[in-house]
PDB file of C-alpha atoms in Angstrom:
ATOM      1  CA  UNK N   1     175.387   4.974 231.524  1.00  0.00           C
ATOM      2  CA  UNK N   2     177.635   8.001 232.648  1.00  0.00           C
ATOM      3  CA  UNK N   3     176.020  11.272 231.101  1.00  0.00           C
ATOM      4  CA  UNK N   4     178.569  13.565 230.103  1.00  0.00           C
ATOM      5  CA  UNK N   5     178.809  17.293 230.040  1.00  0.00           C
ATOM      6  CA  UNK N   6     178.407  17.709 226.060  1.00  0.00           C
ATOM      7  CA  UNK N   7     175.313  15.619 226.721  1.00  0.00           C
ATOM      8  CA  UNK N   8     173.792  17.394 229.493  1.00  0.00           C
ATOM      9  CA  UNK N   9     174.177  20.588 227.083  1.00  0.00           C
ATOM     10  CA  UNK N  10     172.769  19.117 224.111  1.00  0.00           C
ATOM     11  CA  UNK N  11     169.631  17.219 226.266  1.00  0.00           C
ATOM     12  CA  UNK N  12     168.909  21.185 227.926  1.00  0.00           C
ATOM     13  CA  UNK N  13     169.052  23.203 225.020  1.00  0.00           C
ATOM     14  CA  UNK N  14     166.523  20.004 223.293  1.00  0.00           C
ATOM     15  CA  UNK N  15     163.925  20.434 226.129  1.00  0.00           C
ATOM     16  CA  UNK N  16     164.027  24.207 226.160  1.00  0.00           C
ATOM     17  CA  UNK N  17     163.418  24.022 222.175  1.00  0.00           C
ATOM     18  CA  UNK N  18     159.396  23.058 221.994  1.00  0.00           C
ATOM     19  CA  UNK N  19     158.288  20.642 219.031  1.00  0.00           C
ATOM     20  CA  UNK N  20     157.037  23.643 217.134  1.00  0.00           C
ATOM     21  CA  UNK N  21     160.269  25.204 217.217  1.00  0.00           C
ATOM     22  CA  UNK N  22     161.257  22.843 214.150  1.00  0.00           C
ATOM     23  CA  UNK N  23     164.916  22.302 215.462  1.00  0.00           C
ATOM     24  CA  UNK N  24     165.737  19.188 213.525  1.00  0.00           C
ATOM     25  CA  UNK N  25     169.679  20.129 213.778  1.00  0.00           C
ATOM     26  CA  UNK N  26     170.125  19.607 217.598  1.00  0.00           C
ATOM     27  CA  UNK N  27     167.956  16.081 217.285  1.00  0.00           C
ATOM     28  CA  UNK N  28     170.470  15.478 214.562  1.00  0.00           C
ATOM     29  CA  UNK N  29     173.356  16.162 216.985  1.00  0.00           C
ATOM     30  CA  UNK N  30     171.938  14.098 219.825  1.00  0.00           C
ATOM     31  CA  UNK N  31     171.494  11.185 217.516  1.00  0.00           C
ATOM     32  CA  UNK N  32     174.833  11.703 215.906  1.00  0.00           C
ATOM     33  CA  UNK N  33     176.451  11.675 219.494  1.00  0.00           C
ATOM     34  CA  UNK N  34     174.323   8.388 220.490  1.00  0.00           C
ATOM     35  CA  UNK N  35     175.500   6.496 217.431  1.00  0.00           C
ATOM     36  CA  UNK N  36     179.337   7.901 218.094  1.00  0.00           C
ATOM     37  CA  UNK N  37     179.180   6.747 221.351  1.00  0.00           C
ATOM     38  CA  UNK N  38     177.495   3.196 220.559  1.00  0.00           C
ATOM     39  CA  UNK N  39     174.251   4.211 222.747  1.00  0.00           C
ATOM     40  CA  UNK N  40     171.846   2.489 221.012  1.00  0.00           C
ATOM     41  CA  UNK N  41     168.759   2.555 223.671  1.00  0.00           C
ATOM     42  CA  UNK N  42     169.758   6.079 224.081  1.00  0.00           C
ATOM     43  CA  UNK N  43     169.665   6.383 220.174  1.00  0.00           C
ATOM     44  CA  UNK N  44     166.023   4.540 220.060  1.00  0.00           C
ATOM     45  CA  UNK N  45     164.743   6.784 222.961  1.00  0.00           C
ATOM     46  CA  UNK N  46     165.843   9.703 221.360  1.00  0.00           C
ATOM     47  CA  UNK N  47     163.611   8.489 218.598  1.00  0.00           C
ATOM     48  CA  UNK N  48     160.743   8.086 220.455  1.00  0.00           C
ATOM     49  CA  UNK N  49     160.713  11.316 222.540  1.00  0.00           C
ATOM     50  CA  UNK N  50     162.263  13.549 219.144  1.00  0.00           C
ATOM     51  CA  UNK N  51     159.637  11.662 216.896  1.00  0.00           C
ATOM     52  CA  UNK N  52     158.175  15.149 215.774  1.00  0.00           C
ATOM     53  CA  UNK N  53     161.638  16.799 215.426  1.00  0.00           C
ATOM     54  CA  UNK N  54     163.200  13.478 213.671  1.00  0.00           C
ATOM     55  CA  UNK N  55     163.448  13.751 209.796  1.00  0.00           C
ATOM     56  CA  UNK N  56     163.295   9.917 208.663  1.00  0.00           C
ATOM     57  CA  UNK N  57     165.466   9.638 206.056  1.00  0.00           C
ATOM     58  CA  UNK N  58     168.217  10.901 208.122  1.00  0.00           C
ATOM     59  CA  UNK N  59     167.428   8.640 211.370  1.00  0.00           C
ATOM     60  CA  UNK N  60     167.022   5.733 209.016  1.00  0.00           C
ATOM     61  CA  UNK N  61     170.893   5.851 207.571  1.00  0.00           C
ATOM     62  CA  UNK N  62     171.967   6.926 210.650  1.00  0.00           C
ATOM     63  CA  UNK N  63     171.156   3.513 211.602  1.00  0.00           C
ATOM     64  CA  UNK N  64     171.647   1.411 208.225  1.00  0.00           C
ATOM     65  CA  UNK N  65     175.556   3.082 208.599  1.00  0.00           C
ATOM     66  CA  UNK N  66     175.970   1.917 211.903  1.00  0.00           C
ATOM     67  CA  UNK N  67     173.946  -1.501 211.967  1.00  0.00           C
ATOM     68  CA  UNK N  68     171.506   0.095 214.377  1.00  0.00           C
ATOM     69  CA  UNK N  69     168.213  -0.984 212.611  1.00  0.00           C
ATOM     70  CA  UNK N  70     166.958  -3.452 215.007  1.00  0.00           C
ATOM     71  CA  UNK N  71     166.990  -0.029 217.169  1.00  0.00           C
ATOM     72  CA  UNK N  72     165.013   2.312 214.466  1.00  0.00           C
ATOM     73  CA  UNK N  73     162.533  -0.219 213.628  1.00  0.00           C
ATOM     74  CA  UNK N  74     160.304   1.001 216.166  1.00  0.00           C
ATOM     75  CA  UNK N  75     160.432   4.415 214.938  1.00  0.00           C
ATOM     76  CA  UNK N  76     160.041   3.639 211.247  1.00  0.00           C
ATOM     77  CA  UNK N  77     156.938   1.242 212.023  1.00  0.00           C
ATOM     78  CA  UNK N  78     155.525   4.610 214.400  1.00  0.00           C
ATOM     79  CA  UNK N  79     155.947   7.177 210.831  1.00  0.00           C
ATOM     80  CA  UNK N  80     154.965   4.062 208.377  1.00  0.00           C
ATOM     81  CA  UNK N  81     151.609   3.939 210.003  1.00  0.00           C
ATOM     82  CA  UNK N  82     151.123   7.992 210.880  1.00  0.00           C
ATOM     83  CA  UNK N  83     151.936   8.473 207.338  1.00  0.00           C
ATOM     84  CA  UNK N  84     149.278   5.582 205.776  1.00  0.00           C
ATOM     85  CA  UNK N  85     146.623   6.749 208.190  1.00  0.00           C
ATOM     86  CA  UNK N  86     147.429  10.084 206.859  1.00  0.00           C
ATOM     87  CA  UNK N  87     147.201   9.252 203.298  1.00  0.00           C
ATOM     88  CA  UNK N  88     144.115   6.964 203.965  1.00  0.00           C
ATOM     89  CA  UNK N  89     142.415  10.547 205.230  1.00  0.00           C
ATOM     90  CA  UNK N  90     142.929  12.154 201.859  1.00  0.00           C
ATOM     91  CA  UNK N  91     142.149   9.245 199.735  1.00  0.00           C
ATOM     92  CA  UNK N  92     138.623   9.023 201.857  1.00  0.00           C
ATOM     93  CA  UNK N  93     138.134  12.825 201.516  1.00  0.00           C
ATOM     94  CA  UNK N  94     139.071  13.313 197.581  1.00  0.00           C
ATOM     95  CA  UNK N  95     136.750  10.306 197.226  1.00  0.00           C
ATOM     96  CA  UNK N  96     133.669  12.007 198.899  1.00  0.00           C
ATOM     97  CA  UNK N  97     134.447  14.898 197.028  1.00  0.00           C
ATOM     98  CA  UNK N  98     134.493  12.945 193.178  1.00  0.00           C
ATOM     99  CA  UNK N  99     131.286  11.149 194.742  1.00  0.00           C
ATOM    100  CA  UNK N 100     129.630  15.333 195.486  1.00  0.00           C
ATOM    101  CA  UNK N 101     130.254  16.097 192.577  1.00  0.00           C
ATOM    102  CA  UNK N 102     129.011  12.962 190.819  1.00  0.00           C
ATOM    103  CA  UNK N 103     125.709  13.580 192.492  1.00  0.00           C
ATOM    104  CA  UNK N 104     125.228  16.797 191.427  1.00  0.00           C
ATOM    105  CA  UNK N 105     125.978  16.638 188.052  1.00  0.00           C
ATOM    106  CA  UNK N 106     123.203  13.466 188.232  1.00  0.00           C
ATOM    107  CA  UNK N 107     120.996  16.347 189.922  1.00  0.00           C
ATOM    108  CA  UNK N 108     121.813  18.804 187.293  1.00  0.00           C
ATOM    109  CA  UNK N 109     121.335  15.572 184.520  1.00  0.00           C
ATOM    110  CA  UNK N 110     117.820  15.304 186.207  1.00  0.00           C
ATOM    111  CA  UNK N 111     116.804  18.580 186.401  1.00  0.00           C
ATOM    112  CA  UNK N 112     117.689  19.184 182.770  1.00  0.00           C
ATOM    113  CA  UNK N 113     115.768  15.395 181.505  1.00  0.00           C
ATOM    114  CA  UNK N 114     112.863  16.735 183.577  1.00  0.00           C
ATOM    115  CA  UNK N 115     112.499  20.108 182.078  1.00  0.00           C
ATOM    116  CA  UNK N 116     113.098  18.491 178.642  1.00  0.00           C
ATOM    117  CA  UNK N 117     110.685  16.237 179.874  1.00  0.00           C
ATOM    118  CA  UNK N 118     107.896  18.851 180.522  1.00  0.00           C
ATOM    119  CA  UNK N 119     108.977  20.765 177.305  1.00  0.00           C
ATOM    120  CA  UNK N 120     107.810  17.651 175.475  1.00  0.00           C
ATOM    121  CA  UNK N 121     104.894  17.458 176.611  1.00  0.00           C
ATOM    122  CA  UNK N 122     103.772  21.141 176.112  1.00  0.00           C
ATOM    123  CA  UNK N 123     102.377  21.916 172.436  1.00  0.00           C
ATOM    124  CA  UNK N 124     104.907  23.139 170.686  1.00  0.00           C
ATOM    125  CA  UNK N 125     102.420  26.158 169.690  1.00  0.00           C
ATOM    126  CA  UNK N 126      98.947  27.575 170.347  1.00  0.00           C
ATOM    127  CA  UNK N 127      96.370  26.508 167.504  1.00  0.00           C
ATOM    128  CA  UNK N 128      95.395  29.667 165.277  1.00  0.00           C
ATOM    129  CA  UNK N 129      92.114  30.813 165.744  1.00  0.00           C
ATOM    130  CA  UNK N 130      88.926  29.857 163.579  1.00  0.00           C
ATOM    131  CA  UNK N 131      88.296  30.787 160.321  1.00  0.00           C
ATOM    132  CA  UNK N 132      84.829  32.163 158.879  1.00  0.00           C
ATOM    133  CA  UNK N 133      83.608  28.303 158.404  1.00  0.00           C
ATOM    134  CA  UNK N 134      85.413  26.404 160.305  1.00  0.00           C
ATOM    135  CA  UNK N 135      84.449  24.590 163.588  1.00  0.00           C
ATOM    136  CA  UNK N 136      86.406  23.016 165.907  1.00  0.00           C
ATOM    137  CA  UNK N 137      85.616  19.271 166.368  1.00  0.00           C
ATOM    138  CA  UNK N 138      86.816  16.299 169.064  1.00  0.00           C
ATOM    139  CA  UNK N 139      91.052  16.638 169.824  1.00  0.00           C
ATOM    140  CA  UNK N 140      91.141  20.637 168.738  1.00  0.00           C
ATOM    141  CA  UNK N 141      91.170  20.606 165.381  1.00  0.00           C
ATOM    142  CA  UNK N 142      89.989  22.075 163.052  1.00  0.00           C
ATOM    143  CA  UNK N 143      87.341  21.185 160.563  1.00  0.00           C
ATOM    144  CA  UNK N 144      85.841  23.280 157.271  1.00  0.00           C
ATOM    145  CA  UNK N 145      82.443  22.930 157.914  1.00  0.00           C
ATOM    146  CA  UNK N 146      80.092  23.287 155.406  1.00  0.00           C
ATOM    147  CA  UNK N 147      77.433  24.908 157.332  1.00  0.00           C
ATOM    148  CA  UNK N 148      76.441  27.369 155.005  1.00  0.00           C
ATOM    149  CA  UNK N 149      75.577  25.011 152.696  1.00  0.00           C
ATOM    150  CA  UNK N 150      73.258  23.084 154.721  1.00  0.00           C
ATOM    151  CA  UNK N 151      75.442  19.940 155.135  1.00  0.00           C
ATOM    152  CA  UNK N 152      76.444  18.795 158.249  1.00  0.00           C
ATOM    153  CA  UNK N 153      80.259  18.914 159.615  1.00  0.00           C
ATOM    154  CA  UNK N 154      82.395  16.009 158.980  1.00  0.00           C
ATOM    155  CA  UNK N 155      83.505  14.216 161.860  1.00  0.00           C
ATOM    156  CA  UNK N 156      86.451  14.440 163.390  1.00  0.00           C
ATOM    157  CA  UNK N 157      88.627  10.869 163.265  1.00  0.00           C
ATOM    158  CA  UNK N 158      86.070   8.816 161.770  1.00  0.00           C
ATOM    159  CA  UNK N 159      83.532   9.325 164.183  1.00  0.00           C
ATOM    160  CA  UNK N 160      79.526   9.716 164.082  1.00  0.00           C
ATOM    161  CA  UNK N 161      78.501  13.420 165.118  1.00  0.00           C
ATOM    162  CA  UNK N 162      77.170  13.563 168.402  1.00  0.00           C
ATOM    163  CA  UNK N 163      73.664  14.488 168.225  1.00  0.00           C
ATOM    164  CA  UNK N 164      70.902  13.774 165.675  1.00  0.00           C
ATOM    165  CA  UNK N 165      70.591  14.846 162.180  1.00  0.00           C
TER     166      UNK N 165
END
């Protein structure tokens, strides 16, 4: 393969330009001048080595126009599989987010049921105090007693007085 001058030019000013410098027009250029010039290993190198600078579309009809796809095949498989492992990254993350907050509202559910739970079981209000002749028999409540008129006080649910009579 005889290098020319246009190519020399074209290959320093793409290995002075970094990656990060984002210079998709020169890797354009060099690819353009590949296909031109029927250099297909050059043109499937360039993808390789460019595959940061390469915009796919662009490298893909590149090829399709100019029956090079045997030669971008490579490349395509390369971004195909950067860009599913990518994807598979953000479908595992927004899934362990839905899951967070899935188990906290369950925690909040919880925490609610439990203090609805413990609001059942207190009395819903503090028995009044006794009247003048009234005692207080078995469970809290409250009985008129007949005390003052020598009879003794019912019992509470049925049940014999404890004690004698």
């Amino acid at each position: 393969m005889q290098i020319t001058s246009q190519v020399l030019a074209l290959l320093a000013r793409l290995n002075a330009s970094s990656p990060q410098s984002g210079d998709h027009e020169l890797v354009e250029e060099l690819l353009v001048y590949f296909v031109e010039r029927g250099k297909k290993e050059c043109f499937a190198s360039c993808l390789f080595i460019c595959y940061e600078l390469i915009i796919p579309d662009v490298a893909l009809e590149l090829a399709r126009m100019n029956n090079m796809i045997d030669f971008v095949f490579p490349y395509l498989l390369q971004f195909i599989r950067e860009y599913t492992t990518k994807v598979d990254e953000i479908v595992k993350d927004k899934l362990e987010v839905v899951q967070e907050e899935k188990s906290k509202e369950k925690e909040e559910k919880d925490l609610v049921a439990q203090q609805n739970m413990y609001a059942q079981l207190l009395p819903l209000s503090l028995p009044t105090p006794p009247m003048p002749g009234m005692q207080v028999g078995m469970g809290g409540c409250f009985q008129l007693g007949m005390s003052g008129m020598g009879m003794p006080p019912m019992p509470a649910y049925g049940m014999r007085p404890m004690g004698g009579y």
